[in-house]
Amino acid sequence: MAWISHEWFSIIPLDIVLIILSEGHSTTASLPQHGDRGFPFAAAAAAAAAAAGQALPRPRPAAAMQFMLLFSRQGKLRLQKWYVPLSDKEKKKITRELVQTVLARKPKMCSFLEWRDLKIVYKRYASLYFCCAIEDQDNELITLEIIHRYVELLDKYFGSVCELDIIFNFEKAYFILDEFLLGGEVQETSKKNVLKAIEQADLLQESFFSS
Amino acid sequence: MVVPSLKLQDLIEEIRGAKTQAQEREVIQKECAHIRASFRDGDPVHRHRQLAKLLYVHMLGYPAHFGQMECLKLIASSRFTDKRVGYLGAMLLLDERHDAHLLITNSIKNDLSQGIQPVQGLALCTLSTMGSAEMCRDLAPEVEKLLLQPSPYVRKKAILTAVHMIRKVPELSSVFLPPCAQLLHERHHGILLGTITLITELCERSPAALRHFRKVVPQLVHILRTLVTMGYSTEHSISGVSDPFLQVQILRLLRILGRNHEESSETMNDLLAQVATNTDTSRNAGNAVLFETVLTIMDIRSAAGLRVLAVNILGRFLLNSDRNIRYVALTSLLRLVQSDHSAVQRHRPTVVECLRETDASLSRRALELSLALVNSSNVRAMMQELQAFLESCPPDLRADCASGILLAAERFAPTKRWHIDTILHVLTTAGTHVRDDAVANLTQLIGGAQELHAYSVRRLYNALAEDISQQPLVQVAAWCIGEYGDLLLAGNCEEIEPLQVDEEEVLALLEKVLQSHMSLPATRGYALTALMKLSTRLCGDNNRIRQVVSIYGSCLDVELQQRAVEYDTLFRKYDHMRAAILEKMPLVERDGPQADEEAKESKEAAQLSEAAPVPTEPQASQLLDLLDLLDGASGDVQHPPPLDPSPGGALIHLLDLPCVPPPPASCSVTQAGVQWRDLGSLQPLPPGFKLFLCLSLPSPGLSSHPRSQSV
């Protein structure tokens, strides 16, 4: 295959990849890397806990999923959903570093990565990397399922979704994600219900707006 | 003149059409100017389009803070399109650090109480993504009301928003705890999932809630059982597993409830066994559920048989072709190896297989687990595998592997010779990555194994002859050759093939080490001292040695210079004492200060003290050496108490000793620095201890000798 320019990547439909993947279900692997500890997440969480002013037995101050990033093979961000409060600068820094780390991984490595004090679960679908950050006690395998379910939803909605769809309709990608996950947790496990909700919301949008 | 604003898609096209970064920046700046103008003019019709464009530009990394107020206006609008984009903007642009975020509280409140369902959904979503503590406090009553709404769409969102609120404001737990019991009776998966997440959050936050919810364990067990046995619905299942998300969440809650609680654990046992055996593991979804089950089994007070089952499941995971599953299995087994050691031992061969993984993260995990599994019965086999791994492993794992092997060898070595061989092998393979005390440990080990002196020195000589770049190896070899040079030259060791070694060859090798640019200063020190010791061990005349020693008397390195000068003096003025001073080291005990046999040294010391030609620098270097002792990093110290990794302990022992003979004559022989410390300070009595004490600690009852101070 001649991967000439990133335009080509964008056009390859993701659903073909989905079929292949749903058979085998393991593509990229991730390396746990023992990076530096003491990153803002813990600090932000601790600050939040401190602000709440209670002694917590075994607190989980932040959401199960801390953030989700979608980026292309060239490192361009296509979607970013943050479930923890961080400043713009911190978000940019994390994005930059994480993108670099994930893109440096070889194709045959496992999908899990230890980065700072978080676990990163990532998976590549055609030209897009879907990358989630979860906490130490979370189940990585189910996070892979979450990512896969999101891709399936996108695929169903856009019909053979490819990267270009997500670029040109980024706000729809956000809306779909918001119907599937809420506050970092799964809210609806039925594909049908999620898509129905999106449909209804789309209908509500006045038809003469095309933006 | 009104310029029609670009549609979002057109803008995106234009940006993507830009060939260079500068061009893209230009396009974006132009557009942002338009957007700003449009915001200023307050055009309500196209505001959502402008904000959408701004959000796109924001994702590319450009500043978009001027859109924050527009988000507010859009949220307050009555059109659904506006609200949708406005809330999205709020989630992306506003966060709790900006004061502006509080301004949307009112809009959210209105939307929550009066909006149609999709609007309520939007508001809840935004609240749970970026809601700060103040907002949560303000809006808690609204959310509570929504928990009882008939529509599942809104309820499930309200429940998860409650989870977020509790995370931000734990006091709200009291508000959201009562509805949980009723919500558990729902059949809607989304609501059930949300409720279980909510209960999990409540239990993690407060022990009282944990006790309260223990009584729903039977109900949870029932829900899960129904799900597993009869709950197959295409809507919720993934590759034959019914709603794995819900299953995993229930299992996690059961884990929290069953932890340290016999009764609850007992209630769950059957169910966990059922899930563990009946889940289809051909796909990732089934494995995810199985993994969660294993974690739960290991964490609660489960029956022994169940624990073994869990470990076996992990063992099976290790054989899975999917790398992710192997990784997860290795991580979990590592967590379990302390508590269920024998069960994990059964999977040792598979774990060792994993050492050969190409994926470095997997091999790292396998290494940690293998090291944890070494015990006295499998040590030989394991060491072989680990040594093979050491030769081929990636560089960042070398240090860990080397130190792991050395530690394991120390704990479980079946024979001394095997131990020496192992350490030797590690030093040759990964010498640069070993810890500093490896040298000291090995010298002590060799020193203690009298029957193996000849063997050790022979092997070390061979290793040194091949390669002088591995510093720890060179240091040990130099020391050994110095100590046991006569055995080397005797050439009649049974254990390895006889080797005729010439005196000149040995001296040449040591000189090579001295001159090599690869040798560290410490190594040079070892080599010089070894040369000196050989002067008594070898039969030939010592001209060559004397020559080398005198050359190094003008060396730039102060430590080497000092040693060389002192050795030279030994040759010139104290030749009659040389043999006694350079005698073989006595066996050094590890456990405590040993009284030493060589009392001769004390007499010689008396005479030597007058002639100690040491300038003040040695004192500084001795002080430095003492500091080294305190750091415990260098393996240079070989006087009782010897080789204690906690130098503080060494000092305590020193203080415990009565300040009466015998002198630690062994000090005199081992390493040059220590040697000279003692020789220089060897007053009638007490021994060099005093010097240390005088220099570093005020100790009553010990008089300080002015002579020793000058040393």
XYZ file of C-alpha atoms in Angstrom, chain A residues 7 22 25-26 28-32 34 52 54 56-58 60-64 76-82 85-88 90 92 108-112 114 138-142 144-146 149 164 167-171 174-175 178-179 182-183 185-193 197 201-202 204-206 209-211, chain B residues 7-9 12-13 16 24 45 48-49 52 55-56 58-59 61 79-81 84 88 91-92 95-97 116 118 125 128-129 153 156-157 160-161 167-168 170-171 188-190 193 197 201 204-207 235-236 238 243-245 248-249 252 255 259 283-285 287-288 291-292 322-324 327-328 359-361 364-365:
156
model
C -4.900 12.557 2.773
C -13.304 -7.297 15.627
C -8.966 -7.598 18.434
C -5.415 -6.819 19.160
C -0.946 -2.183 18.821
C 0.661 -2.865 22.072
C 1.887 -0.355 24.544
C 4.989 -0.237 26.592
C 4.735 0.659 30.158
C 8.378 4.136 34.167
C -13.578 19.439 49.978
C -12.716 15.759 54.373
C -11.095 10.267 52.722
C -10.452 6.610 53.382
C -9.313 5.551 49.955
C -10.573 8.348 44.041
C -10.639 12.072 43.590
C -10.559 12.123 39.834
C -12.749 10.458 37.302
C -12.119 6.898 36.219
C -2.426 16.422 14.859
C -5.097 16.502 17.491
C -8.602 15.631 16.282
C -10.507 15.466 19.527
C -9.698 16.107 23.154
C -12.024 15.363 26.039
C -10.775 16.209 29.507
C -9.604 20.335 35.545
C -6.274 21.420 34.114
C -5.003 24.673 32.713
C -4.673 25.123 28.973
C -0.895 21.811 31.144
C -1.054 21.264 25.781
C 3.740 -4.831 17.657
C 3.746 -3.587 21.195
C 0.921 -4.025 23.648
C -1.782 -1.407 24.041
C -0.910 -0.349 27.543
C 2.541 3.530 32.033
C -8.894 0.562 36.529
C -9.349 -2.370 34.200
C -7.374 -1.824 31.015
C -9.159 -4.475 29.009
C -12.539 -2.912 29.495
C -10.130 -1.168 25.175
C -13.778 -2.144 24.848
C -14.828 1.421 25.565
C -17.518 0.892 21.257
C -11.920 13.245 7.392
C -12.124 16.467 11.080
C -15.030 18.109 9.321
C -17.643 17.139 11.856
C -15.676 17.368 15.025
C -18.585 18.758 16.988
C -18.023 15.317 20.658
C -21.804 14.978 20.826
C -21.071 12.831 25.310
C -23.913 10.411 24.781
C -20.430 11.117 31.060
C -17.950 12.465 33.571
C -17.880 6.897 33.132
C -19.911 4.828 30.698
C -23.519 6.037 30.776
C -25.191 3.886 28.161
C -24.222 0.406 27.179
C -26.712 -0.010 24.366
C -25.509 1.164 20.989
C -29.065 1.585 19.833
C -29.973 3.994 22.613
C -30.468 10.000 21.296
C -30.946 15.825 19.017
C -30.063 16.259 15.365
C -34.168 19.199 17.010
C -31.502 21.275 15.413
C -33.285 23.685 13.176
C -28.672 25.829 9.961
C -25.784 24.371 8.107
C -22.574 25.249 9.799
C -19.223 28.159 7.053
C -17.348 25.872 9.426
C -16.639 23.297 6.774
C -11.693 23.791 7.782
C -11.077 23.305 4.066
C -6.213 22.310 5.534
C -2.264 28.461 8.240
C -28.023 34.366 14.099
C -23.130 29.404 17.004
C -21.316 29.084 13.705
C -17.902 26.365 16.255
C -13.579 25.746 18.778
C -11.976 24.171 15.760
C -8.810 26.120 19.530
C -8.246 22.438 18.894
C -3.788 25.102 19.466
C -32.556 27.613 20.241
C -31.328 24.077 20.576
C -28.530 24.528 18.064
C -25.627 22.540 21.820
C -19.714 22.274 23.955
C -16.807 22.276 28.219
C -13.856 23.123 26.033
C -12.930 25.532 33.405
C -13.087 26.032 37.096
C -10.022 28.189 37.167
C -36.746 19.534 27.376
C -32.147 16.799 25.294
C -23.209 16.592 30.652
C -20.360 16.602 35.084
C -17.447 17.550 32.845
C -32.444 9.173 29.444
C -28.930 7.942 33.951
C -27.217 11.234 33.259
C -23.503 10.080 36.828
C -23.614 13.811 37.456
C -16.134 13.691 43.888
C -16.038 17.445 44.034
C -17.988 14.818 49.370
C -20.558 16.269 51.764
C -32.574 -0.191 32.477
C -28.911 -0.973 32.017
C -27.835 2.624 31.841
C -24.688 1.102 35.576
C -20.957 3.617 39.899
C -18.115 6.143 44.790
C -15.006 4.480 48.608
C -15.552 7.770 50.334
C -17.015 6.767 53.626
C -16.821 3.625 55.769
C -28.503 -4.750 22.332
C -26.142 -4.894 25.251
C -20.362 -7.704 22.971
C -23.083 -6.175 28.891
C -19.449 -6.486 29.929
C -19.394 -2.872 31.112
C -17.180 -5.236 35.301
C -18.764 -2.448 37.306
C -15.710 -3.891 41.122
C -14.716 -6.254 45.437
C -12.893 -6.670 51.117
C -12.653 -12.181 22.755
C -11.373 -9.257 24.662
C -14.748 -8.511 26.239
C -11.282 -11.523 29.061
C -12.015 -8.123 30.509
C -9.799 -10.221 34.587
C -12.061 -8.196 36.813
C -2.842 -11.528 22.726
C -0.023 -9.411 24.079
C -2.324 -7.172 26.060
C 0.749 -7.949 30.030
C -2.262 -7.766 32.275
C 8.030 -6.253 23.710
C 10.221 -4.591 26.303
C 7.392 -3.773 28.669
C 10.349 -6.049 32.172
C 7.302 -7.378 33.929
